[in-house]
Short mmCIF file of C-alpha atoms in Angstrom, two decimals:
data_model
loop_
_atom_site.label_atom_id
_atom_site.label_comp_id
_atom_site.label_asym_id
_atom_site.label_seq_id
_atom_site.Cartn_x
_atom_site.Cartn_y
_atom_site.Cartn_z
CA MET G 22 -150.48 -201.22 -53.53
CA ILE G 23 -146.69 -201.29 -53.89
CA ARG G 24 -144.97 -198.49 -55.81
CA LEU G 25 -141.88 -199.68 -57.70
CA GLY G 26 -139.36 -197.28 -59.27
CA SER G 27 -137.45 -198.25 -62.41
CA ARG G 28 -135.12 -196.78 -64.97
CA GLY G 29 -136.70 -196.44 -68.40
CA SER G 30 -134.38 -198.66 -70.44
CA ASP G 31 -135.79 -201.81 -72.01
CA LEU G 32 -133.65 -203.99 -69.73
CA ALA G 33 -134.48 -202.08 -66.54
CA LEU G 34 -138.20 -202.21 -67.31
CA THR G 35 -138.05 -205.90 -68.15
CA GLN G 36 -136.31 -206.60 -64.84
CA SER G 37 -138.78 -204.45 -62.91
CA ARG G 38 -141.79 -206.06 -64.58
CA THR G 39 -140.43 -209.52 -63.74
CA VAL G 40 -140.04 -208.57 -60.07
CA ALA G 41 -143.49 -206.93 -60.07
CA ARG G 42 -145.12 -210.02 -61.59
CA ASP G 43 -143.40 -212.40 -59.16
CA LEU G 44 -144.25 -210.19 -56.20
CA GLU G 45 -147.90 -209.91 -57.21
CA SER G 46 -148.10 -213.68 -57.69
CA ALA G 47 -146.48 -214.43 -54.33
CA THR G 48 -148.31 -211.84 -52.20
CA GLY G 49 -151.53 -210.85 -54.01
CA GLU G 50 -150.49 -207.18 -53.76
CA ARG G 51 -150.78 -204.91 -56.80
CA VAL G 52 -147.49 -203.36 -57.99
CA GLU G 53 -147.38 -200.07 -59.91
CA ILE G 54 -144.20 -199.08 -61.82
CA GLU G 55 -142.97 -195.49 -62.03
CA ILE G 56 -140.18 -194.64 -64.50
CA PHE G 57 -137.14 -192.48 -63.59
CA SER G 58 -134.24 -191.11 -65.63
CA THR G 59 -130.82 -191.40 -63.96
CA LYS G 60 -127.54 -189.58 -64.54
CA GLY G 61 -126.09 -192.70 -66.17
CA ASP G 62 -128.98 -192.77 -68.64
CA ARG G 63 -128.64 -189.11 -69.60
CA ILE G 64 -124.87 -188.83 -70.18
CA LEU G 65 -123.96 -191.04 -73.12
CA ASP G 66 -121.03 -189.23 -74.71
CA ARG G 67 -118.34 -190.12 -72.14
CA PRO G 68 -116.91 -193.37 -70.74
CA LEU G 69 -118.62 -194.48 -67.54
CA PRO G 70 -115.51 -194.08 -65.28
CA GLU G 71 -115.29 -190.41 -66.38
CA VAL G 72 -118.95 -189.71 -65.62
CA GLY G 73 -118.84 -190.92 -62.05
CA GLY G 74 -118.74 -193.92 -59.84
CA LYS G 75 -121.14 -194.82 -57.09
CA GLY G 76 -124.79 -194.03 -57.69
CA LEU G 77 -124.48 -193.36 -61.42
CA PHE G 78 -127.63 -195.38 -62.17
CA THR G 79 -129.23 -195.31 -58.71
CA GLU G 80 -129.12 -191.81 -57.20
CA GLU G 81 -132.53 -190.59 -58.41
CA LEU G 82 -134.26 -193.83 -57.44
CA GLU G 83 -132.69 -193.78 -53.98
CA ALA G 84 -133.83 -190.19 -53.43
CA ALA G 85 -137.40 -191.22 -54.31
CA LEU G 86 -137.20 -194.11 -51.84
CA ARG G 87 -136.02 -191.88 -48.99
CA GLU G 88 -138.75 -189.33 -49.73
CA GLY G 89 -141.42 -192.06 -49.69
CA ARG G 90 -142.48 -191.51 -53.31
CA ILE G 91 -141.79 -195.19 -54.11
CA ASP G 92 -141.53 -198.34 -51.98
CA LEU G 93 -139.09 -200.39 -54.10
CA ALA G 94 -136.42 -199.98 -56.74
CA VAL G 95 -135.04 -202.80 -58.87
CA HIS G 96 -131.38 -202.70 -59.88
CA SER G 97 -128.86 -204.96 -61.56
CA LEU G 98 -126.92 -205.88 -58.44
CA LYS G 99 -123.60 -205.25 -60.19
CA ASP G 100 -124.65 -201.58 -60.71
CA LEU G 101 -125.65 -201.04 -57.08
CA PRO G 102 -123.00 -199.53 -54.76
CA VAL G 103 -121.57 -202.19 -52.46
CA GLU G 104 -122.35 -200.34 -49.25
CA ASP G 105 -125.99 -199.70 -48.36
CA SER G 106 -127.00 -196.11 -48.97
CA GLU G 107 -128.12 -194.19 -45.88
CA GLY G 108 -131.53 -195.35 -44.74
CA LEU G 109 -131.84 -198.01 -47.48
CA THR G 110 -131.18 -201.72 -47.80
CA VAL G 111 -131.39 -204.57 -50.30
CA GLY G 112 -134.58 -206.31 -49.20
CA ALA G 113 -134.48 -209.19 -51.69
CA VAL G 114 -132.18 -210.87 -54.19
CA PRO G 115 -134.28 -213.06 -56.52
CA GLU G 116 -132.92 -216.21 -58.14
CA ARG G 117 -129.92 -215.44 -60.33
CA ALA G 118 -129.90 -215.53 -64.13
CA ALA G 119 -126.82 -216.49 -66.22
CA VAL G 120 -123.59 -215.00 -64.86
CA ALA G 121 -121.36 -215.22 -67.96
CA ASP G 122 -120.13 -212.46 -70.24
CA VAL G 123 -121.19 -212.89 -73.86
CA LEU G 124 -119.59 -211.79 -77.13
CA VAL G 125 -122.08 -210.51 -79.73
CA PHE G 126 -120.39 -210.22 -83.11
CA ASP G 127 -120.71 -209.85 -86.87
CA PRO G 128 -120.05 -213.37 -88.24
CA GLN G 129 -117.88 -212.05 -91.09
CA PHE G 130 -115.20 -211.27 -88.49
CA TYR G 131 -115.38 -214.71 -86.90
CA ASP G 132 -112.12 -216.64 -86.48
CA ASP G 133 -112.60 -220.16 -85.14
CA GLU G 134 -108.86 -220.49 -84.44
CA ALA G 135 -108.73 -217.40 -82.20
CA GLY G 136 -109.63 -219.22 -78.98
CA ALA G 137 -111.93 -217.80 -76.30
CA LEU G 138 -112.50 -214.55 -78.23
CA PRO G 139 -113.20 -215.82 -81.77
CA LEU G 140 -112.63 -212.57 -83.68
CA SER G 141 -109.93 -211.95 -86.28
CA ASP G 142 -106.97 -209.75 -85.34
CA GLY G 143 -107.62 -206.06 -85.86
CA SER G 144 -111.35 -206.36 -85.11
CA ILE G 145 -112.96 -203.50 -83.18
CA LEU G 146 -114.40 -204.71 -79.88
CA GLY G 147 -116.65 -202.52 -77.75
CA THR G 148 -117.01 -202.43 -73.97
CA SER G 149 -117.48 -199.80 -71.25
CA SER G 150 -116.13 -202.12 -68.54
CA PRO G 151 -112.53 -201.72 -67.30
CA ARG G 152 -112.73 -205.34 -66.12
CA ARG G 153 -113.63 -206.65 -69.59
CA ALA G 154 -111.11 -204.34 -71.27
CA ALA G 155 -108.33 -205.72 -69.08
CA ALA G 156 -109.31 -209.31 -69.89
CA ILE G 157 -109.42 -208.53 -73.64
CA ALA G 158 -106.02 -206.80 -73.57
CA THR G 159 -104.50 -209.77 -71.78
CA LEU G 160 -106.08 -212.49 -73.89
CA ARG G 161 -106.14 -210.83 -77.33
CA PRO G 162 -103.81 -207.82 -77.59
CA GLY G 163 -104.39 -207.78 -81.38
CA LEU G 164 -107.97 -206.53 -80.97
CA GLU G 165 -108.85 -202.82 -80.87
CA ILE G 166 -110.87 -201.88 -77.77
CA ARG G 167 -113.28 -198.94 -78.02
CA ASP G 168 -115.62 -197.48 -75.44
CA LEU G 169 -119.27 -198.52 -75.75
CA ARG G 170 -122.31 -196.74 -74.27
CA GLY G 171 -126.08 -196.99 -74.57
CA ASN G 172 -128.70 -199.55 -73.56
CA VAL G 173 -128.46 -203.16 -74.70
CA PRO G 174 -130.49 -202.85 -77.96
CA THR G 175 -128.54 -199.69 -78.88
CA ARG G 176 -125.25 -201.47 -78.33
CA VAL G 177 -126.31 -204.44 -80.42
CA ASN G 178 -127.43 -202.12 -83.23
CA LYS G 179 -123.97 -200.56 -83.28
CA VAL G 180 -122.61 -203.94 -84.37
CA ARG G 181 -125.21 -204.15 -87.15
CA GLU G 182 -124.21 -200.64 -88.27
CA GLY G 183 -120.55 -201.67 -88.52
CA LEU G 184 -119.33 -199.30 -85.79
CA TYR G 185 -118.04 -202.34 -83.89
CA HIS G 186 -117.21 -205.82 -85.08
CA GLY G 187 -118.15 -207.25 -81.70
CA ILE G 188 -119.27 -206.13 -78.25
CA LEU G 189 -119.16 -207.64 -74.76
CA LEU G 190 -122.31 -207.78 -72.65
CA ALA G 191 -123.75 -209.67 -69.69
CA ARG G 192 -125.54 -212.82 -70.87
CA ALA G 193 -128.32 -212.14 -68.34
CA GLY G 194 -129.34 -208.95 -70.16
CA LEU G 195 -129.65 -210.68 -73.50
CA ASP G 196 -131.65 -213.52 -71.97
CA ARG G 197 -134.03 -211.23 -70.11
CA LEU G 198 -134.70 -209.10 -73.19
CA ARG G 199 -134.96 -212.10 -75.53
CA LEU G 200 -133.37 -209.97 -78.25
CA ASP G 201 -133.48 -211.14 -81.85
CA LEU G 202 -129.85 -210.80 -82.93
CA ASP G 203 -130.98 -210.74 -86.60
CA GLY G 204 -127.84 -211.86 -88.46
CA LEU G 205 -125.44 -211.42 -85.59
CA GLU G 206 -124.10 -214.25 -83.46
CA ALA G 207 -123.36 -214.67 -79.75
CA VAL G 208 -121.01 -216.90 -77.80
CA ASP G 209 -120.60 -217.18 -74.04
CA LEU G 210 -117.12 -216.34 -72.75
CA PRO G 211 -115.44 -218.74 -70.31
CA ARG G 212 -115.79 -217.78 -66.67
CA THR G 213 -112.19 -218.92 -66.18
CA ARG G 214 -110.89 -216.14 -68.48
CA PHE G 215 -113.64 -213.52 -68.12
CA VAL G 216 -114.49 -213.54 -64.42
CA PRO G 217 -117.89 -211.78 -64.17
CA ALA G 218 -118.50 -208.57 -62.26
CA PRO G 219 -119.48 -209.00 -58.59
CA GLY G 220 -123.23 -209.59 -58.52
CA GLN G 221 -123.54 -210.08 -62.29
CA GLY G 222 -126.74 -211.85 -63.32
CA ALA G 223 -128.44 -211.04 -60.00
CA LEU G 224 -131.02 -208.36 -59.19
CA GLY G 225 -131.20 -206.32 -56.03
CA VAL G 226 -134.57 -205.03 -54.82
CA GLN G 227 -133.92 -201.94 -52.72
CA CYS G 228 -136.25 -200.56 -50.05
CA ARG G 229 -136.19 -198.44 -46.91
CA GLN G 230 -134.56 -199.82 -43.79
CA GLY G 231 -137.13 -200.61 -41.12
CA ASP G 232 -140.04 -200.84 -43.56
CA ASP G 233 -141.24 -204.11 -42.04
CA ARG G 234 -144.27 -204.49 -44.30
CA ILE G 235 -142.25 -204.24 -47.51
CA LEU G 236 -139.41 -206.37 -46.15
CA GLU G 237 -141.87 -209.14 -45.27
CA LEU G 238 -143.40 -209.00 -48.76
CA LEU G 239 -139.97 -209.10 -50.38
CA SER G 240 -139.02 -212.22 -48.42
CA THR G 241 -141.40 -214.17 -50.68
CA ILE G 242 -139.18 -213.62 -53.76
CA HIS G 243 -135.79 -213.80 -52.04
CA ASP G 244 -133.35 -216.59 -53.01
CA GLU G 245 -130.89 -217.17 -50.18
CA GLU G 246 -128.27 -219.11 -52.20
CA THR G 247 -128.10 -216.38 -54.86
CA ALA G 248 -127.88 -213.72 -52.17
CA LYS G 249 -125.13 -215.55 -50.31
CA CYS G 250 -122.90 -215.87 -53.39
CA ALA G 251 -123.60 -212.36 -54.70
CA HIS G 252 -123.02 -210.73 -51.31
CA ALA G 253 -119.71 -212.61 -50.96
CA GLU G 254 -118.59 -211.28 -54.35
CA ARG G 255 -119.58 -207.74 -53.37
CA ALA G 256 -117.92 -208.09 -49.95
CA LEU G 257 -114.69 -208.90 -51.74
CA LEU G 258 -115.03 -205.79 -53.91
CA LEU G 259 -115.78 -203.68 -50.82
CA GLY G 260 -112.76 -205.13 -49.00
CA LEU G 261 -110.51 -204.15 -51.88
CA GLY G 262 -111.85 -200.58 -51.78
CA GLY G 263 -113.20 -200.83 -55.31
CA GLY G 264 -116.17 -199.54 -57.22
CA CYS G 265 -117.48 -199.79 -60.76
CA SER G 266 -114.22 -198.40 -62.19
CA MET G 267 -111.99 -201.08 -60.63
CA PRO G 268 -110.93 -203.70 -63.20
CA PHE G 269 -112.05 -206.53 -60.96
CA GLY G 270 -114.21 -209.62 -61.30
CA ALA G 271 -115.51 -212.04 -58.68
CA SER G 272 -117.74 -215.05 -59.08
CA ALA G 273 -118.87 -217.44 -56.33
CA MET G 274 -120.81 -220.65 -56.85
CA ARG G 275 -121.84 -223.81 -55.01
CA LEU G 276 -120.16 -226.97 -56.31
CA GLU G 277 -121.74 -230.41 -56.60
CA ASN G 278 -119.74 -231.70 -53.62
CA GLY G 279 -121.22 -228.98 -51.39
CA ASP G 280 -118.12 -226.78 -51.31
CA TYR G 281 -118.03 -223.24 -52.63
CA GLU G 282 -115.72 -221.92 -55.32
CA MET G 283 -114.60 -218.31 -55.54
CA ARG G 284 -112.92 -217.00 -58.68
CA ALA G 285 -111.46 -213.50 -58.80
CA ALA G 286 -109.43 -211.48 -61.29
CA LEU G 287 -107.73 -208.12 -60.72
CA ALA G 288 -105.81 -205.81 -63.07
CA ASN G 289 -104.01 -202.60 -62.13
CA ARG G 290 -105.88 -199.30 -62.13
CA SER G 291 -103.09 -197.09 -63.46
CA GLY G 292 -103.45 -198.10 -67.09
CA THR G 293 -100.08 -199.81 -67.35
CA PRO G 294 -100.41 -202.74 -69.78
CA ALA G 295 -100.63 -205.86 -67.66
CA GLY G 296 -102.27 -209.23 -67.42
CA LEU G 297 -104.91 -210.10 -64.89
CA LYS G 298 -104.10 -211.69 -61.57
CA HIS G 299 -106.42 -214.72 -61.42
CA LEU G 300 -107.38 -216.46 -58.22
CA ARG G 301 -109.38 -219.66 -57.65
CA LEU G 302 -110.25 -220.77 -54.12
CA GLN G 303 -112.41 -223.64 -52.89
CA GLY G 304 -113.73 -224.62 -49.49
CA PRO G 305 -116.82 -225.36 -47.37
CA GLN G 306 -117.25 -221.82 -45.97
CA LEU G 307 -117.83 -218.94 -48.38
CA GLU G 308 -116.87 -216.39 -45.74
CA ASP G 309 -113.46 -218.03 -45.37
CA LEU G 310 -112.91 -217.80 -49.13
CA VAL G 311 -113.56 -214.06 -49.01
CA VAL G 312 -111.01 -213.65 -46.21
CA ARG G 313 -108.41 -215.74 -48.08
CA ALA G 314 -109.01 -213.83 -51.31
CA LEU G 315 -108.61 -210.48 -49.54
CA GLU G 316 -105.33 -211.66 -48.03
CA ARG G 317 -104.03 -212.47 -51.52
CA LEU G 318 -105.42 -209.49 -53.44
CA SER G 319 -105.37 -206.57 -50.98
CA PRO G 320 -101.59 -205.99 -51.28
CA LEU G 321 -101.98 -205.74 -55.07
CA ALA G 322 -105.08 -203.54 -54.99
CA ARG G 323 -103.18 -200.90 -53.00
CA GLU G 324 -100.74 -200.61 -55.96
CA PRO G 325 -97.69 -200.30 -53.67
CA LEU G 326 -95.26 -200.29 -56.62
CA LEU G 327 -97.02 -197.56 -58.60
CA GLY G 328 -94.47 -195.69 -60.72
CA ARG G 329 -91.62 -198.13 -60.05
CA ARG G 330 -89.65 -199.52 -62.99
CA LEU G 331 -88.59 -203.14 -62.64
CA VAL G 332 -86.59 -205.56 -64.77
CA VAL G 333 -87.25 -209.27 -64.36
CA VAL G 334 -84.42 -211.49 -65.61
CA ARG G 335 -85.96 -214.72 -66.86
CA PRO G 336 -84.64 -217.55 -69.03
CA GLY G 337 -86.29 -217.00 -72.39
CA GLY G 338 -87.63 -213.61 -71.26
CA ALA G 339 -91.17 -215.00 -71.20
CA ASP G 340 -94.05 -213.45 -69.29
CA SER G 341 -94.84 -215.08 -65.97
CA ALA G 342 -97.19 -215.05 -63.01
CA LEU G 343 -94.54 -212.98 -61.22
CA GLN G 344 -94.51 -210.27 -63.88
CA THR G 345 -98.30 -210.13 -63.91
CA GLU G 346 -98.47 -209.73 -60.14
CA LEU G 347 -95.86 -206.95 -60.11
CA ALA G 348 -97.68 -205.10 -62.90
CA VAL G 349 -101.03 -205.40 -61.11
CA ALA G 350 -99.29 -203.86 -58.09
CA GLY G 351 -98.64 -200.79 -60.27
CA ALA G 352 -95.08 -201.35 -61.51
CA GLU G 353 -93.82 -200.84 -65.05
CA VAL G 354 -92.33 -204.28 -65.68
CA HIS G 355 -89.78 -205.20 -68.33
CA SER G 356 -88.20 -208.59 -68.93
CA ILE G 357 -84.87 -209.61 -70.34
CA ALA G 358 -83.46 -212.99 -71.32
CA LEU G 359 -79.76 -213.53 -70.65
CA THR G 360 -79.95 -217.29 -71.17
CA GLU G 361 -81.91 -219.81 -73.18
CA ALA G 362 -82.72 -223.44 -72.51
CA LEU G 363 -81.79 -225.86 -75.29
CA PRO G 364 -83.32 -229.35 -75.17
CA ILE G 365 -81.22 -232.47 -74.74
CA ALA G 366 -82.65 -235.79 -75.94
CA PRO G 367 -82.26 -238.43 -73.21
CA LEU G 368 -81.27 -242.03 -73.83
CA ALA G 369 -84.23 -244.41 -74.10
CA SER G 370 -82.92 -246.26 -71.06
CA GLU G 371 -83.18 -243.06 -68.97
CA LEU G 372 -86.95 -242.75 -69.44
CA PRO G 373 -89.25 -244.74 -67.16
CA GLN G 374 -91.61 -247.36 -68.53
CA ALA G 375 -95.29 -247.67 -67.65
CA GLU G 376 -94.63 -250.39 -65.08
CA ASP G 377 -91.83 -248.51 -63.26
CA GLN G 378 -92.74 -247.45 -59.71
CA PHE G 379 -90.78 -244.18 -59.56
CA ASP G 380 -91.59 -241.00 -57.70
CA LEU G 381 -91.01 -237.71 -59.54
CA VAL G 382 -89.07 -234.82 -58.04
CA ALA G 383 -88.75 -231.52 -59.91
CA THR G 384 -86.89 -228.29 -59.25
CA SER G 385 -88.17 -226.24 -62.21
CA ALA G 386 -91.28 -225.93 -64.37
CA ARG G 387 -89.05 -226.24 -67.45
CA ALA G 388 -87.87 -229.66 -66.31
CA VAL G 389 -91.49 -230.73 -65.89
CA ASP G 390 -92.31 -229.57 -69.42
CA ARG G 391 -89.32 -231.41 -70.85
CA ILE G 392 -89.89 -234.77 -69.15
CA PHE G 393 -93.50 -234.92 -70.32
CA GLU G 394 -92.46 -233.85 -73.83
CA GLU G 395 -90.02 -236.77 -73.93
CA LEU G 396 -92.55 -239.22 -72.48
CA ALA G 397 -95.03 -238.20 -75.18
CA LEU G 398 -92.41 -238.67 -77.92
CA ALA G 399 -91.58 -242.10 -76.52
CA ASP G 400 -95.31 -242.96 -76.38
CA SER G 401 -94.85 -243.85 -72.71
CA ASP G 402 -97.83 -244.07 -70.33
CA TRP G 403 -95.67 -243.79 -67.21
CA ARG G 404 -97.12 -241.84 -64.30
CA PRO G 405 -95.29 -241.21 -61.04
CA ARG G 406 -96.56 -242.72 -57.82
CA HIS G 407 -95.93 -239.42 -56.01
CA ALA G 408 -94.72 -236.03 -57.26
CA PHE G 409 -92.69 -233.44 -55.36
CA ALA G 410 -92.00 -229.84 -56.39
CA VAL G 411 -89.43 -227.33 -55.20
CA GLY G 412 -91.92 -224.43 -55.24
CA PRO G 413 -95.27 -223.05 -56.44
CA SER G 414 -94.47 -222.53 -60.14
CA THR G 415 -93.07 -226.06 -60.45
CA ALA G 416 -96.09 -227.40 -58.56
CA ARG G 417 -98.41 -225.65 -61.01
CA ALA G 418 -96.62 -227.27 -63.94
CA LEU G 419 -97.13 -230.69 -62.34
CA ALA G 420 -100.77 -229.96 -61.48
CA GLU G 421 -101.42 -229.09 -65.14
CA ARG G 422 -100.49 -232.71 -65.92
CA GLY G 423 -103.13 -234.01 -63.51
CA LEU G 424 -100.71 -234.69 -60.65
CA GLU G 425 -101.08 -233.64 -57.02
CA PRO G 426 -97.58 -232.49 -56.06
CA ARG G 427 -96.32 -231.94 -52.54
CA THR G 428 -94.20 -228.87 -51.85
CA PRO G 429 -92.22 -227.69 -48.80
CA GLU G 430 -93.91 -224.95 -46.78
CA ASP G 431 -90.66 -222.99 -47.08
CA PRO G 432 -89.58 -223.57 -50.71
CA ALA G 433 -85.93 -222.50 -50.40
CA GLY G 434 -84.24 -224.53 -53.13
CA GLY G 435 -83.00 -228.06 -53.80
CA GLU G 436 -81.51 -228.65 -50.35
CA ALA G 437 -84.81 -227.74 -48.67
CA LEU G 438 -86.65 -230.04 -51.09
CA GLY G 439 -84.28 -232.87 -50.15
CA ALA G 440 -84.99 -232.32 -46.45
CA PHE G 441 -88.71 -232.35 -47.24
CA LEU G 442 -88.41 -235.70 -49.03
CA LEU G 443 -86.58 -237.21 -46.05
CA GLU G 444 -89.37 -236.01 -43.80
CA GLN G 445 -92.22 -237.14 -46.04
CA ILE G 446 -91.07 -240.61 -47.15
CA PRO G 447 -90.11 -243.25 -44.55
CA GLU G 448 -86.83 -245.06 -45.24
CA ALA G 449 -88.61 -248.36 -45.91
CA ASP G 450 -90.72 -246.72 -48.62
CA ARG G 451 -87.99 -244.89 -50.54
CA ARG G 452 -88.42 -245.95 -54.13
CA PRO G 453 -86.33 -244.54 -56.99
CA LEU G 454 -86.75 -240.83 -57.68
CA LEU G 455 -86.81 -239.58 -61.27
CA PHE G 456 -85.13 -236.16 -61.32
CA PRO G 457 -85.52 -234.30 -64.66
CA CYS G 458 -83.07 -231.42 -64.64
CA ALA G 459 -80.67 -229.14 -66.49
CA LEU G 460 -77.18 -230.27 -67.46
CA GLU G 461 -75.67 -227.41 -65.42
CA ARG G 462 -77.82 -227.92 -62.32
CA HIS G 463 -76.95 -226.93 -58.79
CA ASP G 464 -76.22 -229.93 -56.59
CA GLY G 465 -78.22 -229.02 -53.47
CA LEU G 466 -80.84 -231.76 -53.88
CA GLU G 467 -78.35 -234.48 -54.81
CA THR G 468 -75.97 -233.54 -51.99
CA ARG G 469 -78.77 -233.56 -49.41
CA LEU G 470 -79.99 -237.03 -50.44
CA THR G 471 -76.57 -238.70 -50.66
CA GLY G 472 -76.37 -241.68 -48.31
CA THR G 473 -80.03 -241.49 -47.27
CA GLY G 474 -81.37 -244.58 -49.04
CA PHE G 475 -82.83 -242.66 -51.97
CA ASP G 476 -81.97 -243.76 -55.50
CA LEU G 477 -82.00 -240.36 -57.23
CA ARG G 478 -81.86 -240.79 -61.00
CA ALA G 479 -80.97 -237.48 -62.62
CA VAL G 480 -81.94 -237.13 -66.29
CA ALA G 481 -80.47 -234.05 -68.03
CA LEU G 482 -83.11 -232.79 -70.47
CA TYR G 483 -81.81 -229.32 -71.35
CA ARG G 484 -78.75 -227.14 -71.10
CA ILE G 485 -78.46 -223.42 -70.45
CA ASP G 486 -76.70 -221.26 -73.05
CA VAL G 487 -75.79 -217.57 -72.74
CA LEU G 488 -77.61 -215.18 -75.07
CA HIS G 489 -74.90 -212.76 -76.15
CA GLY G 490 -75.74 -209.20 -77.16
CA SER G 491 -78.74 -208.77 -74.84
CA GLU G 492 -79.69 -205.17 -74.00
CA TRP G 493 -81.21 -204.00 -70.76
CA PRO G 494 -84.75 -202.67 -71.42
CA CYS G 495 -84.24 -199.62 -69.19
CA GLU G 496 -81.12 -197.99 -67.77
CA ASP G 497 -82.50 -196.38 -64.63
CA CYS G 498 -84.73 -199.11 -63.19
CA ASP G 499 -85.61 -199.21 -59.51
CA ALA G 500 -84.90 -202.93 -59.11
CA VAL G 501 -83.66 -205.97 -60.99
CA VAL G 502 -85.34 -209.25 -60.06
CA TRP G 503 -83.10 -212.27 -60.71
CA THR G 504 -85.00 -215.55 -61.07
CA SER G 505 -82.18 -218.05 -61.57
CA PRO G 506 -78.48 -218.43 -60.69
CA SER G 507 -77.68 -219.20 -64.34
CA SER G 508 -78.87 -215.71 -65.34
CA VAL G 509 -76.67 -214.14 -62.67
CA ASP G 510 -73.70 -216.11 -63.92
CA ALA G 511 -74.47 -215.21 -67.55
CA ALA G 512 -74.86 -211.45 -67.02
CA ALA G 513 -71.17 -210.66 -67.42
CA GLN G 514 -71.06 -212.43 -70.80
CA ALA G 515 -74.51 -211.57 -72.13
CA THR G 516 -74.57 -207.74 -71.92
CA ASP G 517 -72.30 -204.73 -72.11
CA THR G 518 -73.68 -203.58 -68.75
CA PRO G 519 -73.44 -206.60 -66.43
CA ASN G 520 -74.25 -204.45 -63.38
CA PRO G 521 -77.02 -201.99 -64.34
CA GLU G 522 -77.72 -198.84 -62.32
CA THR G 523 -80.43 -199.79 -59.84
CA ARG G 524 -81.53 -199.25 -56.27
CA LEU G 525 -81.93 -202.95 -55.55
CA HIS G 526 -81.01 -206.44 -56.77
CA LEU G 527 -83.58 -208.99 -55.61
CA ALA G 528 -82.93 -212.73 -55.81
CA LEU G 529 -85.62 -215.40 -55.96
CA GLY G 530 -84.51 -218.17 -53.64
CA SER G 531 -81.37 -218.82 -51.67
CA THR G 532 -79.48 -220.43 -54.57
CA THR G 533 -79.96 -217.37 -56.76
CA GLY G 534 -79.11 -215.23 -53.73
CA SER G 535 -75.79 -217.02 -53.28
CA ALA G 536 -74.94 -216.40 -56.93
CA LEU G 537 -75.78 -212.70 -56.52
CA LEU G 538 -73.60 -212.38 -53.42
CA GLU G 539 -70.70 -214.01 -55.23
CA SER G 540 -71.16 -211.62 -58.17
CA GLY G 541 -70.44 -208.58 -56.02
CA ARG G 542 -73.62 -206.76 -57.00
CA GLY G 543 -75.46 -204.64 -54.51
CA PRO G 544 -77.50 -203.68 -52.68
CA ILE G 545 -79.00 -207.17 -52.49
CA GLU G 546 -82.12 -208.63 -50.95
CA ILE G 547 -83.08 -212.31 -51.05
CA ALA G 548 -86.65 -213.61 -51.17
CA ALA G 549 -85.93 -216.98 -49.57
CA ASN G 550 -89.44 -218.12 -50.44
CA PRO G 551 -89.43 -217.73 -54.26
CA THR G 552 -93.12 -216.91 -54.70
CA PRO G 553 -94.77 -213.84 -56.27
CA ASP G 554 -96.24 -212.89 -52.88
CA ALA G 555 -92.81 -212.97 -51.21
CA VAL G 556 -91.24 -210.96 -54.04
CA LEU G 557 -94.00 -208.35 -53.83
CA GLU G 558 -93.52 -208.09 -50.07
CA ALA G 559 -89.75 -207.62 -50.44
CA LEU G 560 -90.07 -205.00 -53.18
CA THR G 561 -92.81 -203.13 -51.32
CA ARG G 562 -90.66 -203.04 -48.20
CA SER G 563 -87.69 -201.62 -50.13
CA LEU G 564 -89.36 -199.52 -52.84
CA GLY G 565 -93.02 -199.06 -51.94
CA ARG G 566 -94.78 -195.78 -51.45
#
């Protein structure tokens, strides 16, 4: 006989009975279930992060395993601490159920125009997960987030009672319980926006280390592919030093072409309003994806800019991947617009036709947006033969249009992009280059390509105007991050304080750095590679804890 310990909730018992049935069927052994009450089950009046972290739902079961009172314990893998408890191990990971988050909601608050979270603004949305709360706050700041406790049926009943207009759960729990929603509705949330918790949808069957008999029996219900993906997700969480209170999601899966995909999302832990840092990696070796993800996310998870106040100067003042990354690293981030981009309509003769064999070269995401806006207005089907981008943000804008842009390894402005083009395209193959740009552009690209056999056709699609009367969002910031030379040039005209009190002026790219040096501001640092990672490294070096 095998003795299996389980929590007493409907979901925990359902999961334990499923494992017991499968184990009995596979081995012929009889499985007896013993019910335990855990600390997480008993304390229902406080948010989970306040109650405790590791072992909240497992401590009593693990003690029974060590003492030999039970042989197995079944857990939702996402609730099990990442590191094996002393003397114990996960002996089996059965085949995974659905991994998605699901929104259960009262249909009278449904809004089909609200996107991935189809609830009307002002609706009360319940969750106990910092990860889900961060995703909600980023995607739908107009919703009210309230803490949610209790087992799955209790949580669903709270929607029926009107205490919440919607709640977020794991789809696997609903499926396993086969709950009748009785007038409520449910919709799966996209994995691209709501990256599931590490191990979500998977079960972990815990046993004693060295218990060879039980380990051999458990091997009959173990699914290696599920285990491989779930363990990779949990290894990423462990590498970041996180537990159940970290607002972090990770989801690995095998693709049809045989590669693996790893998605991850991380928000800051200090409570500063911020978006999520999303990451998507793909490759043949799952272990390599974990290493690459840790390289990208570990600097942020350490929150090196905690308590620092930063101002990012951006045309239009819009949020950006840079601002998100700095906020996830712990900073209080403000933005200010000193300039605005006003569209210029090109002549019809300046736009390529479908049959034209041009390459496309772009030095800003805004220029990419504008050229495709104009092509759509002209009902043109033109597509470039090749596309080249000055840096990562411009490359992303091109990739969103289905292109596969090439970018210099050291994206240091127009001159570096020109050198890259000379290296990449042989002289005999140098077709005309369409160059969408601003009216007041810097001439680095054009100067570098003069006399090289390239026919660079610049098309001015917008101009930069100064926004007069702008006010700095904080007077005693630690650093100002300048993202364009036009903003540097405009500062003297746009504000009453062209040189705010700050410990550091940081320029993105050498062109912006040159403008800063000419302005006389200081102290100055230049991130020659204008990427969020390079900016974070420079700020951490100068301001970090």
